[in-house]
PDB file of C-alpha atoms in Angstrom:
ATOM      1  CA  MET W 153      52.311  56.137 154.312  1.00  0.00           C
ATOM      2  CA  ASP W 154      55.952  56.846 153.537  1.00  0.00           C
ATOM      3  CA  GLY W 155      59.319  55.140 153.798  1.00  0.00           C
ATOM      4  CA  ALA W 156      59.841  56.514 157.297  1.00  0.00           C
ATOM      5  CA  ASP W 157      56.734  54.606 158.451  1.00  0.00           C
ATOM      6  CA  ALA W 158      57.854  51.217 157.145  1.00  0.00           C
ATOM      7  CA  GLN W 159      58.008  48.480 159.746  1.00  0.00           C
ATOM      8  CA  PRO W 160      60.942  46.040 159.915  1.00  0.00           C
ATOM      9  CA  GLY W 161      60.503  43.386 157.247  1.00  0.00           C
ATOM     10  CA  GLN W 162      58.069  45.543 155.234  1.00  0.00           C
ATOM     11  CA  PRO W 163      59.064  47.441 152.085  1.00  0.00           C
ATOM     12  CA  ALA W 164      59.249  51.218 152.162  1.00  0.00           C
ATOM     13  CA  ALA W 165      56.596  53.086 150.184  1.00  0.00           C
ATOM     14  CA  ALA W 166      57.260  53.507 146.485  1.00  0.00           C
ATOM     15  CA  LEU W 167      57.596  56.940 144.928  1.00  0.00           C
ATOM     16  CA  SER W 168      54.260  56.316 143.233  1.00  0.00           C
ATOM     17  CA  ASP W 169      52.315  55.658 146.468  1.00  0.00           C
ATOM     18  CA  LEU W 170      49.808  58.420 147.165  1.00  0.00           C
ATOM     19  CA  VAL W 171      50.420  60.541 150.235  1.00  0.00           C
ATOM     20  CA  MET W 172      47.997  62.973 151.841  1.00  0.00           C
ATOM     21  CA  VAL W 173      49.754  65.952 153.402  1.00  0.00           C
ATOM     22  CA  ASP W 174      47.919  68.193 155.861  1.00  0.00           C
ATOM     23  CA  LEU W 175      48.591  71.622 154.369  1.00  0.00           C
ATOM     24  CA  THR W 176      46.853  74.863 155.233  1.00  0.00           C
ATOM     25  CA  GLU W 177      44.967  76.788 152.572  1.00  0.00           C
ATOM     26  CA  ALA W 178      47.839  79.323 152.457  1.00  0.00           C
ATOM     27  CA  GLU W 179      50.413  76.548 151.985  1.00  0.00           C
ATOM     28  CA  ARG W 180      48.359  75.003 149.173  1.00  0.00           C
ATOM     29  CA  HIS W 181      47.993  78.448 147.596  1.00  0.00           C
ATOM     30  CA  LEU W 182      51.785  78.869 147.644  1.00  0.00           C
ATOM     31  CA  LEU W 183      52.387  75.550 145.857  1.00  0.00           C
ATOM     32  CA  ALA W 184      49.589  76.182 143.370  1.00  0.00           C
ATOM     33  CA  ARG W 185      50.953  79.654 142.561  1.00  0.00           C
ATOM     34  CA  GLY W 186      54.434  78.217 142.219  1.00  0.00           C
ATOM     35  CA  LEU W 187      53.192  75.824 139.549  1.00  0.00           C
ATOM     36  CA  LYS W 188      51.200  78.562 137.773  1.00  0.00           C
ATOM     37  CA  GLU W 189      54.361  80.633 137.306  1.00  0.00           C
ATOM     38  CA  TRP W 190      55.891  78.021 134.974  1.00  0.00           C
ATOM     39  CA  GLY W 191      55.108  78.921 131.404  1.00  0.00           C
ATOM     40  CA  GLY W 192      54.114  82.405 132.543  1.00  0.00           C
ATOM     41  CA  PRO W 193      56.871  84.646 133.850  1.00  0.00           C
ATOM     42  CA  ALA W 194      59.113  81.610 134.525  1.00  0.00           C
ATOM     43  CA  HIS W 195      60.797  79.630 131.766  1.00  0.00           C
ATOM     44  CA  SER W 196      62.719  76.415 132.243  1.00  0.00           C
ATOM     45  CA  THR W 197      65.477  74.772 130.276  1.00  0.00           C
ATOM     46  CA  GLU W 198      65.418  71.050 129.494  1.00  0.00           C
ATOM     47  CA  ALA W 199      68.202  70.422 132.025  1.00  0.00           C
ATOM     48  CA  LEU W 200      66.427  72.347 134.776  1.00  0.00           C
ATOM     49  CA  ALA W 201      63.108  70.593 134.132  1.00  0.00           C
ATOM     50  CA  VAL W 202      64.857  67.227 134.340  1.00  0.00           C
ATOM     51  CA  ALA W 203      66.684  68.270 137.523  1.00  0.00           C
ATOM     52  CA  MET W 204      63.297  69.165 139.049  1.00  0.00           C
ATOM     53  CA  GLY W 205      62.061  65.642 138.260  1.00  0.00           C
ATOM     54  CA  PHE W 206      60.174  66.172 135.019  1.00  0.00           C
ATOM     55  CA  GLU W 207      60.952  64.502 131.694  1.00  0.00           C
ATOM     56  CA  GLY W 208      61.685  67.897 130.155  1.00  0.00           C
ATOM     57  CA  VAL W 209      60.187  71.347 129.653  1.00  0.00           C
ATOM     58  CA  GLU W 210      57.156  70.047 127.769  1.00  0.00           C
ATOM     59  CA  ASP W 211      56.413  67.607 130.606  1.00  0.00           C
ATOM     60  CA  LEU W 212      56.839  70.355 133.221  1.00  0.00           C
ATOM     61  CA  TYR W 213      54.302  72.563 131.463  1.00  0.00           C
ATOM     62  CA  ALA W 214      51.952  69.609 130.824  1.00  0.00           C
ATOM     63  CA  GLN W 215      52.099  68.417 134.446  1.00  0.00           C
ATOM     64  CA  ALA W 216      51.813  71.856 136.074  1.00  0.00           C
ATOM     65  CA  GLY W 217      48.075  72.194 135.381  1.00  0.00           C
ATOM     66  CA  PRO W 218      46.972  68.781 136.704  1.00  0.00           C
ATOM     67  CA  LEU W 219      49.280  69.089 139.734  1.00  0.00           C
ATOM     68  CA  HIS W 220      47.883  72.576 140.415  1.00  0.00           C
ATOM     69  CA  ALA W 221      44.330  71.213 140.245  1.00  0.00           C
ATOM     70  CA  SER W 222      45.142  68.304 142.583  1.00  0.00           C
ATOM     71  CA  ILE W 223      46.732  70.618 145.134  1.00  0.00           C
ATOM     72  CA  ARG W 224      43.769  73.015 145.052  1.00  0.00           C
ATOM     73  CA  ALA W 225      41.374  70.043 145.440  1.00  0.00           C
ATOM     74  CA  GLU W 226      43.347  68.798 148.479  1.00  0.00           C
ATOM     75  CA  GLU W 227      44.020  65.462 146.808  1.00  0.00           C
ATOM     76  CA  PRO W 228      46.891  63.168 147.747  1.00  0.00           C
ATOM     77  CA  LEU W 229      49.898  63.111 145.440  1.00  0.00           C
ATOM     78  CA  SER W 230      52.673  60.598 144.950  1.00  0.00           C
ATOM     79  CA  ARG W 231      55.909  61.228 146.841  1.00  0.00           C
ATOM     80  CA  ARG W 232      57.464  61.940 143.432  1.00  0.00           C
ATOM     81  CA  ASP W 233      54.841  64.580 142.653  1.00  0.00           C
ATOM     82  CA  TRP W 234      55.161  66.255 146.073  1.00  0.00           C
ATOM     83  CA  ARG W 235      58.924  66.405 145.510  1.00  0.00           C
ATOM     84  CA  ARG W 236      58.525  67.889 142.004  1.00  0.00           C
ATOM     85  CA  VAL W 237      55.977  70.465 143.199  1.00  0.00           C
ATOM     86  CA  LEU W 238      58.235  71.554 146.064  1.00  0.00           C
ATOM     87  CA  ILE W 239      61.349  71.858 143.895  1.00  0.00           C
ATOM     88  CA  ALA W 240      59.437  73.704 141.158  1.00  0.00           C
ATOM     89  CA  THR W 241      58.076  76.160 143.730  1.00  0.00           C
ATOM     90  CA  GLU W 242      61.477  76.693 145.360  1.00  0.00           C
ATOM     91  CA  VAL W 243      63.139  77.401 142.006  1.00  0.00           C
ATOM     92  CA  VAL W 244      60.400  79.614 140.591  1.00  0.00           C
ATOM     93  CA  PHE W 245      60.331  81.716 143.760  1.00  0.00           C
ATOM     94  CA  ALA W 246      64.074  82.119 144.243  1.00  0.00           C
ATOM     95  CA  SER W 247      65.548  82.252 140.741  1.00  0.00           C
ATOM     96  CA  ASP W 248      65.526  85.532 138.866  1.00  0.00           C
ATOM     97  CA  ILE W 249      67.085  83.784 135.849  1.00  0.00           C
ATOM     98  CA  PHE W 250      64.647  80.882 135.378  1.00  0.00           C
ATOM     99  CA  GLY W 251      61.836  81.745 137.770  1.00  0.00           C
ATOM    100  CA  SER W 252      59.814  84.745 138.835  1.00  0.00           C
ATOM    101  CA  GLY W 253      62.513  85.927 141.240  1.00  0.00           C
ATOM    102  CA  CYS W 254      62.246  89.653 141.864  1.00  0.00           C
ATOM    103  CA  ASP W 255      58.804  89.704 140.198  1.00  0.00           C
ATOM    104  CA  TRP W 256      57.392  86.972 142.485  1.00  0.00           C
ATOM    105  CA  SER W 257      55.443  89.319 144.765  1.00  0.00           C
ATOM    106  CA  THR W 258      53.990  91.171 141.775  1.00  0.00           C
ATOM    107  CA  THR W 259      52.911  88.081 139.844  1.00  0.00           C
ATOM    108  CA  THR W 260      51.655  86.034 142.818  1.00  0.00           C
ATOM    109  CA  GLY W 261      50.519  88.631 145.348  1.00  0.00           C
ATOM    110  CA  LEU W 262      52.677  86.922 147.993  1.00  0.00           C
ATOM    111  CA  SER W 263      55.425  88.921 149.677  1.00  0.00           C
ATOM    112  CA  ASP W 264      58.900  87.424 149.932  1.00  0.00           C
ATOM    113  CA  GLU W 265      58.560  87.302 153.729  1.00  0.00           C
ATOM    114  CA  GLU W 266      55.214  85.497 153.591  1.00  0.00           C
ATOM    115  CA  THR W 267      56.543  83.128 150.941  1.00  0.00           C
ATOM    116  CA  ILE W 268      59.612  82.165 152.988  1.00  0.00           C
ATOM    117  CA  PHE W 269      57.456  81.574 156.073  1.00  0.00           C
ATOM    118  CA  LEU W 270      55.043  79.359 154.108  1.00  0.00           C
ATOM    119  CA  LEU W 271      57.784  77.619 152.140  1.00  0.00           C
ATOM    120  CA  ARG W 272      59.625  76.590 155.319  1.00  0.00           C
ATOM    121  CA  ALA W 273      56.390  75.186 156.772  1.00  0.00           C
ATOM    122  CA  VAL W 274      55.713  73.231 153.561  1.00  0.00           C
ATOM    123  CA  GLN W 275      59.291  71.933 153.449  1.00  0.00           C
ATOM    124  CA  ARG W 276      58.986  70.587 156.996  1.00  0.00           C
ATOM    125  CA  LYS W 277      55.596  68.980 156.330  1.00  0.00           C
ATOM    126  CA  LEU W 278      56.680  67.365 153.063  1.00  0.00           C
ATOM    127  CA  ALA W 279      59.907  66.064 154.600  1.00  0.00           C
ATOM    128  CA  ARG W 280      57.944  64.494 157.444  1.00  0.00           C
ATOM    129  CA  SER W 281      54.790  63.311 155.645  1.00  0.00           C
ATOM    130  CA  ALA W 282      55.933  62.599 152.093  1.00  0.00           C
ATOM    131  CA  ASN W 283      59.595  61.762 152.748  1.00  0.00           C
ATOM    132  CA  VAL W 284      60.612  63.980 149.796  1.00  0.00           C
ATOM    133  CA  HIS W 285      64.323  63.972 150.685  1.00  0.00           C
ATOM    134  CA  ASN W 286      64.676  60.278 149.833  1.00  0.00           C
ATOM    135  CA  PRO W 287      63.950  59.745 146.129  1.00  0.00           C
TER     136      PRO W 287
END
């Protein structure tokens, strides 16, 4: 359930409501690898971690493991968590300053082309199923 599914007179789903998103194994692998990069080749600043929806760098690193495990186990996440996972993956893939950037394909085994293809599919699914664009 998400805010887009709310009926007139009913409240929209809260950011904490759990949402199951039908992702392929490859799409889950992308998000899981994106989280694994943080604290490895990727290093965040406090401001960046907060902008991605975490309380700070320590929270980003603390949450990455449990979020990774939930994604691999095909568990539902809150809309907030889906949003944080997507943003963290987008940043770690694209940024050569904070993320893996040019080293992404070496550290993850995913080519840039494959990553973009999968990332676009995940973005569409999360926008539709988890309403991640509306915090």
